[in-house]
């Protein structure tokens, strides 16, 4: 008999349910008897002992369902060692609940912050297996996270829709794409949607270079320009600021986001009409795309295998087209950013895409 605790933490994304289903199906199809404890709303459920007993049937019919059947929340790692408002030691509370329920292991699905806490719990002696979720694709130790491809599809659809209206009006259109502090999602959706300019955090932009590109297109007779802007895009000047000064600038809330700042600068310097579209959380919503359904199921199945083998302290990842086991301590606390010299960026530049550098 194996007693498995399961939780999803951090921002949701597509294929969380598919991944959990993959784990449970693999366990159900083995000879091992299992009990599943589903902790509700992320680490909060583990801290406060909020859980539901689940069976294989609860995971049936959820392959295509977006969101997470367990609910999720953000429990910042920064404050994980601080007591809660009632003085409760959160890490001790998680350990106590784990031991009280006599769990054999925890299956934790999450992104960067989630992995820091998962690694901490593993170092505290709990058996942990994790799965890499996030639309941002910024998790170290895996070439891809689930949720990413579904979000690329949605963000690309948004750019496609803007394309038809942009072609009707002689305007500059900005589509702001999620991705937190990295450019994987904006780069891929931008290329898939045929954006003319893509601005990502890893390549600080020069607004004059952006304007040069718009004017060059104008001269060639293109009536419109589409700019895919990462929510974390940063100008060359701002990239020079200290972290503290940049934060101060952002706290002034002069613009709702970087896209509006770019739009205002283009409008002021060129007199052109600029429109901003922010698809926002749509990018995390809806049904997982077929790629993510297969990918998350494969990752889930490997996590099930790890549990059956009694192998703990790993994230199941994807490297060079293979499903792999990555030690948690190698993953925690590292961000997978895009290399500005990556071949995909060089290729995009050869296609005429401007990165504002
Ligand atoms: O990590 C996923 C993500 O959607 C990021 O792309 C974005 O920066 C952030 O989460 C938004 O967080 P929240 O849902 O807490 O507003």
Short mmCIF file of C-alpha atoms and ligand atoms in Angstrom, two decimals:
data_model
loop_
_atom_site.label_atom_id
_atom_site.label_comp_id
_atom_site.label_asym_id
_atom_site.label_seq_id
_atom_site.Cartn_x
_atom_site.Cartn_y
_atom_site.Cartn_z
CA UNK A 1 0.00 0.00 0.00
CA UNK A 2 1.28 3.47 -0.94
CA UNK A 3 -0.18 6.64 0.50
CA UNK A 4 0.34 9.53 -1.90
CA UNK A 5 -0.27 13.20 -1.16
CA UNK A 6 -0.80 15.37 -4.22
CA UNK A 7 -0.97 19.14 -4.67
CA UNK A 8 -0.82 21.82 -7.35
CA UNK A 9 0.77 25.13 -6.38
CA UNK A 10 1.38 28.56 -7.97
CA UNK A 11 -0.41 29.95 -11.01
CA UNK A 12 -2.52 27.35 -12.77
CA UNK A 13 -1.99 26.29 -16.37
CA UNK A 14 -3.34 23.84 -18.90
CA UNK A 15 -2.68 20.10 -18.44
CA UNK A 16 -2.34 20.09 -14.63
CA UNK A 17 -5.25 17.67 -14.54
CA UNK A 18 -3.81 15.62 -17.40
CA UNK A 19 -0.52 15.27 -15.50
CA UNK A 20 -2.22 14.18 -12.25
CA UNK A 21 -4.36 11.74 -14.19
CA UNK A 22 -1.16 10.32 -15.72
CA UNK A 23 0.30 9.68 -12.26
CA UNK A 24 -2.86 8.09 -10.88
CA UNK A 25 -3.53 5.94 -13.95
CA UNK A 26 0.02 4.59 -13.82
CA UNK A 27 -0.35 3.73 -10.14
CA UNK A 28 -3.82 2.26 -10.67
CA UNK A 29 -2.53 0.05 -13.46
CA UNK A 30 0.20 -1.37 -11.24
CA UNK A 31 -0.28 -4.11 -8.68
CA UNK A 32 0.30 -1.63 -5.88
CA UNK A 33 -2.64 -0.55 -3.75
CA UNK A 34 -2.75 3.24 -3.41
CA UNK A 35 -4.50 5.86 -1.33
CA UNK A 36 -4.54 9.40 -2.74
CA UNK A 37 -4.75 12.45 -0.50
CA UNK A 38 -5.50 15.52 -2.60
CA UNK A 39 -4.37 18.67 -0.75
CA UNK A 40 -6.52 21.67 -1.61
CA UNK A 41 -5.27 25.03 -2.88
CA UNK A 42 -1.58 24.24 -3.05
CA UNK A 43 0.76 24.20 -0.06
CA UNK A 44 -2.02 25.81 2.00
CA UNK A 45 -3.82 22.46 1.99
CA UNK A 46 -0.72 20.71 3.28
CA UNK A 47 -0.05 23.39 5.90
CA UNK A 48 -3.58 23.43 7.29
CA UNK A 49 -4.46 19.79 6.65
CA UNK A 50 -7.17 20.51 4.08
CA UNK A 51 -7.42 17.47 1.85
CA UNK A 52 -9.81 15.12 0.12
CA UNK A 53 -9.43 11.40 -0.27
CA UNK A 54 -9.51 10.66 -3.98
CA UNK A 55 -9.77 7.53 -6.07
CA UNK A 56 -8.93 6.73 -9.68
CA UNK A 57 -12.48 7.68 -10.57
CA UNK A 58 -11.87 11.31 -9.55
CA UNK A 59 -9.15 11.49 -12.19
CA UNK A 60 -11.28 10.05 -14.93
CA UNK A 61 -12.56 12.45 -17.62
CA UNK A 62 -10.14 15.24 -16.71
CA UNK A 63 -7.55 14.80 -19.48
CA UNK A 64 -9.01 17.69 -21.45
CA UNK A 65 -10.08 19.84 -18.50
CA UNK A 66 -8.24 23.14 -17.87
CA UNK A 67 -7.35 24.45 -14.39
CA UNK A 68 -6.76 22.04 -11.52
CA UNK A 69 -9.30 19.87 -9.74
CA UNK A 70 -7.34 20.43 -6.50
CA UNK A 71 -7.36 24.24 -6.66
CA UNK A 72 -4.15 26.22 -6.28
CA UNK A 73 -2.69 29.28 -4.59
CA UNK A 74 0.62 31.04 -4.26
CA UNK A 75 2.58 30.40 -1.05
CA UNK A 76 5.72 32.55 -1.47
CA UNK A 77 8.95 30.73 -0.69
CA UNK A 78 10.40 34.03 0.58
CA UNK A 79 8.19 33.83 3.67
CA UNK A 80 7.90 30.06 4.03
CA UNK A 81 10.08 30.10 7.14
CA UNK A 82 8.09 32.92 8.73
CA UNK A 83 5.18 31.97 11.00
CA UNK A 84 1.65 32.58 9.66
CA UNK A 85 -0.67 35.20 11.22
CA UNK A 86 -1.43 32.79 14.07
CA UNK A 87 2.19 31.99 14.77
CA UNK A 88 2.11 28.61 13.01
CA UNK A 89 5.43 27.29 11.69
CA UNK A 90 4.43 26.45 8.10
CA UNK A 91 7.25 24.05 7.32
CA UNK A 92 6.73 22.12 10.58
CA UNK A 93 2.97 22.03 9.92
CA UNK A 94 3.54 20.50 6.47
CA UNK A 95 5.88 17.89 7.94
CA UNK A 96 3.46 17.05 10.73
CA UNK A 97 0.56 16.55 8.32
CA UNK A 98 2.74 14.36 6.12
CA UNK A 99 3.73 12.15 9.05
CA UNK A 100 0.25 12.18 10.65
CA UNK A 101 -1.26 10.82 7.41
CA UNK A 102 1.64 8.35 7.12
CA UNK A 103 2.28 9.43 3.56
CA UNK A 104 4.86 7.60 1.49
CA UNK A 105 5.40 10.58 -0.76
CA UNK A 106 4.17 13.91 -2.05
CA UNK A 107 3.54 14.58 -5.74
CA UNK A 108 3.90 18.32 -6.26
CA UNK A 109 3.02 20.08 -9.51
CA UNK A 110 4.35 23.59 -9.92
CA UNK A 111 6.75 26.13 -11.31
CA UNK A 112 9.74 28.00 -9.91
CA UNK A 113 8.48 29.06 -6.47
CA UNK A 114 6.81 25.70 -5.95
CA UNK A 115 10.08 23.88 -6.65
CA UNK A 116 11.97 25.88 -4.03
CA UNK A 117 9.51 24.74 -1.37
CA UNK A 118 9.43 21.18 -2.77
CA UNK A 119 13.23 21.02 -2.52
CA UNK A 120 13.08 22.35 1.05
CA UNK A 121 10.58 19.64 2.01
CA UNK A 122 12.78 17.03 0.37
CA UNK A 123 15.79 18.30 2.31
CA UNK A 124 13.67 18.11 5.46
CA UNK A 125 13.36 14.39 4.83
CA UNK A 126 9.99 14.08 3.03
CA UNK A 127 9.72 11.94 -0.08
CA UNK A 128 8.92 14.26 -2.96
CA UNK A 129 8.37 13.86 -6.70
CA UNK A 130 7.55 16.94 -8.78
CA UNK A 131 6.16 17.78 -12.20
CA UNK A 132 7.08 20.92 -14.16
CA UNK A 133 4.14 23.18 -14.92
CA UNK A 134 4.10 26.73 -16.18
CA UNK A 135 3.15 28.62 -19.30
CA UNK A 136 6.40 30.58 -18.86
CA UNK A 137 8.68 27.57 -19.65
CA UNK A 138 11.26 29.08 -17.30
CA UNK A 139 11.95 26.05 -15.12
CA UNK A 140 15.55 24.90 -14.97
CA UNK A 141 16.31 21.25 -15.74
CA UNK A 142 13.66 20.71 -18.39
CA UNK A 143 13.56 21.81 -22.02
CA UNK A 144 9.82 22.21 -21.74
CA UNK A 145 7.11 22.61 -19.13
CA UNK A 146 3.50 21.60 -19.65
CA UNK A 147 1.11 24.48 -20.21
CA UNK A 148 3.66 26.23 -22.41
CA UNK A 149 2.48 24.86 -25.78
CA UNK A 150 -1.18 25.52 -24.95
CA UNK A 151 -0.33 29.11 -24.01
CA UNK A 152 1.68 29.53 -27.23
CA UNK A 153 -1.46 28.46 -29.13
CA UNK A 154 -3.67 30.99 -27.32
CA UNK A 155 -1.20 33.87 -27.59
CA UNK A 156 -0.70 33.05 -31.28
CA UNK A 157 -4.48 33.09 -31.82
CA UNK A 158 -4.55 36.56 -30.23
CA UNK A 159 -1.86 37.81 -32.63
CA UNK A 160 -3.66 36.17 -35.58
CA UNK A 161 -6.86 38.04 -34.70
CA UNK A 162 -4.97 41.31 -34.39
CA UNK A 163 -3.36 40.65 -37.78
CA UNK A 164 -6.64 40.84 -39.65
CA UNK A 165 -7.73 44.06 -37.98
CA UNK A 166 -4.21 45.50 -38.28
CA UNK A 167 -4.30 44.86 -42.01
CA UNK A 168 -7.53 46.87 -42.26
CA UNK A 169 -6.21 49.86 -40.33
CA UNK A 170 -2.89 51.52 -40.86
CA UNK A 171 -1.91 51.21 -37.22
CA UNK A 172 0.76 49.85 -34.93
CA UNK A 173 -0.58 47.04 -32.75
CA UNK A 174 1.05 45.81 -29.58
CA UNK A 175 0.10 42.41 -28.14
CA UNK A 176 1.39 41.93 -24.60
CA UNK A 177 2.26 38.34 -23.85
CA UNK A 178 2.81 36.69 -20.47
CA UNK A 179 5.99 34.90 -19.49
CA UNK A 180 6.98 36.61 -16.24
CA UNK A 181 10.70 37.47 -16.46
CA UNK A 182 11.52 35.37 -19.53
CA UNK A 183 10.77 35.52 -23.24
CA UNK A 184 9.96 31.92 -24.26
CA UNK A 185 6.23 32.48 -24.68
CA UNK A 186 6.42 35.91 -26.40
CA UNK A 187 9.18 34.69 -28.71
CA UNK A 188 7.35 31.54 -29.80
CA UNK A 189 3.91 33.13 -30.08
CA UNK A 190 5.44 36.18 -31.78
CA UNK A 191 7.16 34.05 -34.40
CA UNK A 192 4.10 31.83 -34.88
CA UNK A 193 1.87 34.90 -35.27
CA UNK A 194 4.21 36.64 -37.70
CA UNK A 195 5.01 39.60 -35.42
CA UNK A 196 7.35 42.16 -36.98
CA UNK A 197 8.96 43.15 -33.70
CA UNK A 198 9.37 40.95 -30.59
CA UNK A 199 10.55 42.49 -27.34
CA UNK A 200 11.72 40.09 -24.63
CA UNK A 201 13.32 40.64 -21.20
CA UNK A 202 16.57 38.94 -22.22
CA UNK A 203 17.20 41.57 -24.94
CA UNK A 204 16.64 45.08 -23.54
CA UNK A 205 15.13 47.25 -26.29
CA UNK A 206 16.05 50.63 -27.69
CA UNK A 207 12.81 52.47 -28.56
CA UNK A 208 14.53 54.21 -31.50
CA UNK A 209 15.37 50.83 -33.02
CA UNK A 210 11.71 49.84 -32.66
CA UNK A 211 10.65 53.05 -34.40
CA UNK A 212 13.25 52.55 -37.17
CA UNK A 213 11.68 49.17 -37.90
CA UNK A 214 8.16 50.64 -38.04
CA UNK A 215 9.37 53.35 -40.44
CA UNK A 216 11.27 50.87 -42.59
CA UNK A 217 8.06 48.83 -42.93
CA UNK A 218 6.16 51.99 -43.79
CA UNK A 219 8.60 52.86 -46.56
CA UNK A 220 8.22 49.36 -47.98
CA UNK A 221 4.47 49.90 -48.18
CA UNK A 222 3.38 47.81 -45.19
CA UNK A 223 0.39 49.56 -43.67
CA UNK A 224 0.74 48.11 -40.21
CA UNK A 225 3.23 46.74 -37.70
CA UNK A 226 2.63 44.10 -35.05
CA UNK A 227 4.77 44.11 -31.93
CA UNK A 228 4.74 41.16 -29.52
CA UNK A 229 5.84 42.56 -26.18
CA UNK A 230 6.75 40.33 -23.24
CA UNK A 231 5.13 41.48 -20.03
CA UNK A 232 8.68 41.58 -18.63
CA UNK A 233 10.24 43.51 -21.55
CA UNK A 234 12.64 46.21 -20.44
CA UNK A 235 14.25 49.18 -22.17
CA UNK A 236 18.01 49.60 -22.40
CA UNK A 237 17.84 52.59 -20.01
CA UNK A 238 15.76 50.72 -17.44
CA UNK A 239 18.10 47.73 -17.66
CA UNK A 240 20.86 50.07 -16.43
CA UNK A 241 18.93 50.95 -13.27
CA UNK A 242 19.62 49.18 -10.00
CA UNK A 243 16.95 46.65 -9.01
CA UNK A 244 15.79 49.07 -6.31
CA UNK A 245 15.42 52.06 -8.66
CA UNK A 246 13.66 49.95 -11.30
CA UNK A 247 11.19 48.71 -8.70
CA UNK A 248 10.62 52.29 -7.54
CA UNK A 249 9.89 53.33 -11.13
CA UNK A 250 7.40 50.50 -11.56
CA UNK A 251 5.69 51.36 -8.27
CA UNK A 252 4.83 54.79 -9.65
CA UNK A 253 2.35 53.00 -11.97
CA UNK A 254 2.78 55.65 -14.63
CA UNK A 255 1.59 53.08 -17.19
CA UNK A 256 -0.52 49.96 -16.57
CA UNK A 257 2.30 47.89 -18.11
CA UNK A 258 5.40 48.13 -20.29
CA UNK A 259 3.29 47.85 -23.48
CA UNK A 260 1.51 51.11 -22.70
CA UNK A 261 4.84 52.81 -22.07
CA UNK A 262 6.10 51.60 -25.46
CA UNK A 263 2.83 52.64 -27.14
CA UNK A 264 3.07 56.16 -25.66
CA UNK A 265 6.68 56.52 -26.82
CA UNK A 266 5.85 55.40 -30.39
CA UNK A 267 2.82 57.67 -30.53
CA UNK A 268 4.81 60.64 -29.25
CA UNK A 269 7.83 60.12 -31.49
CA UNK A 270 5.99 59.20 -34.71
CA UNK A 271 2.44 60.52 -34.39
CA UNK A 272 1.18 57.05 -35.37
CA UNK A 273 -1.91 55.48 -33.89
CA UNK A 274 -1.00 52.61 -31.57
CA UNK A 275 -3.34 50.08 -29.95
CA UNK A 276 -2.50 47.70 -27.11
CA UNK A 277 -4.09 44.28 -26.56
CA UNK A 278 -3.43 42.30 -23.38
CA UNK A 279 -4.78 38.72 -23.55
CA UNK A 280 -3.66 38.21 -19.92
CA UNK A 281 -4.87 35.17 -18.02
CA UNK A 282 -6.67 33.81 -21.09
CA UNK A 283 -3.23 32.42 -21.89
CA UNK A 284 -3.41 30.09 -18.90
CA UNK A 285 -7.01 29.06 -19.47
CA UNK A 286 -9.08 26.57 -21.37
CA UNK A 287 -8.40 23.05 -22.47
CA UNK A 288 -4.80 21.83 -22.91
CA UNK A 289 -3.70 21.47 -26.53
CA UNK A 290 -3.08 17.91 -27.80
CA UNK A 291 0.69 18.33 -27.39
CA UNK A 292 0.30 19.20 -23.71
CA UNK A 293 -2.15 16.36 -23.12
CA UNK A 294 0.37 13.84 -24.41
CA UNK A 295 3.36 15.56 -22.79
CA UNK A 296 1.75 15.91 -19.34
CA UNK A 297 0.51 12.30 -19.49
CA UNK A 298 4.04 11.09 -20.24
CA UNK A 299 5.51 13.14 -17.38
CA UNK A 300 2.76 11.90 -15.05
CA UNK A 301 3.40 8.32 -16.04
CA UNK A 302 7.12 8.66 -15.28
CA UNK A 303 6.26 10.22 -11.89
CA UNK A 304 4.07 7.18 -11.20
CA UNK A 305 6.99 4.94 -12.11
CA UNK A 306 9.30 6.84 -9.75
CA UNK A 307 6.83 6.29 -6.92
CA UNK A 308 6.54 2.60 -7.69
CA UNK A 309 10.36 2.35 -7.75
CA UNK A 310 10.60 4.28 -4.46
CA UNK A 311 12.80 6.91 -6.13
CA UNK A 312 12.29 10.31 -4.56
CA UNK A 313 13.80 13.80 -4.65
CA UNK A 314 13.32 14.22 -8.40
CA UNK A 315 11.48 16.43 -10.84
CA UNK A 316 10.35 14.62 -13.97
CA UNK A 317 11.64 16.72 -16.86
CA UNK A 318 12.27 16.62 -20.59
CA UNK A 319 15.75 16.80 -22.09
CA UNK A 320 16.77 16.24 -25.71
CA UNK A 321 13.38 14.69 -26.50
CA UNK A 322 13.56 12.21 -23.62
CA UNK A 323 11.66 12.12 -20.33
CA UNK A 324 14.28 12.38 -17.58
CA UNK A 325 14.63 12.46 -13.78
CA UNK A 326 16.27 15.64 -12.53
CA UNK A 327 17.44 15.97 -8.88
CA UNK A 328 15.33 18.61 -7.12
CA UNK A 329 18.36 20.47 -5.78
CA UNK A 330 19.49 21.05 -9.38
CA UNK A 331 16.15 22.67 -10.24
CA UNK A 332 15.31 24.80 -7.21
CA UNK A 333 16.10 28.49 -7.33
CA UNK A 334 17.30 28.62 -10.95
CA UNK A 335 15.59 30.39 -13.80
CA UNK A 336 15.81 29.11 -17.38
CA UNK A 337 16.14 32.27 -19.44
CA UNK A 338 16.56 32.58 -23.19
CA UNK A 339 20.09 33.04 -24.45
CA UNK A 340 20.08 36.23 -26.59
CA UNK A 341 22.49 34.43 -28.95
CA UNK A 342 20.32 31.30 -29.22
CA UNK A 343 19.94 29.98 -32.75
CA UNK A 344 16.17 30.58 -32.67
CA UNK A 345 16.83 34.29 -32.13
CA UNK A 346 19.45 34.39 -34.87
CA UNK A 347 16.97 32.68 -37.20
CA UNK A 348 14.21 35.10 -36.23
CA UNK A 349 16.55 38.00 -37.03
CA UNK A 350 17.30 36.47 -40.45
CA UNK A 351 13.54 36.43 -41.03
CA UNK A 352 13.59 40.19 -40.49
CA UNK A 353 12.12 40.19 -36.98
CA UNK A 354 13.41 43.12 -34.95
CA UNK A 355 14.24 42.65 -31.25
CA UNK A 356 14.84 46.34 -30.60
CA UNK A 357 18.59 45.80 -30.10
O1 LIG B 1 3.73 32.08 -14.04
C1 LIG B 1 2.59 32.16 -14.81
C2 LIG B 1 2.11 33.57 -14.91
O2 LIG B 1 0.93 33.59 -15.68
C3 LIG B 1 3.11 34.56 -15.48
O3 LIG B 1 3.21 34.50 -16.87
C4 LIG B 1 2.56 35.86 -14.95
O4 LIG B 1 3.59 36.81 -14.82
C5 LIG B 1 2.02 35.48 -13.60
O5 LIG B 1 1.81 34.08 -13.64
C6 LIG B 1 0.71 36.15 -13.23
O6 LIG B 1 0.43 35.79 -11.92
P1 LIG B 1 -0.98 35.93 -11.23
O7 LIG B 1 -1.87 34.87 -11.77
O8 LIG B 1 -0.68 35.74 -9.78
O9 LIG B 1 -1.50 37.30 -11.58
#
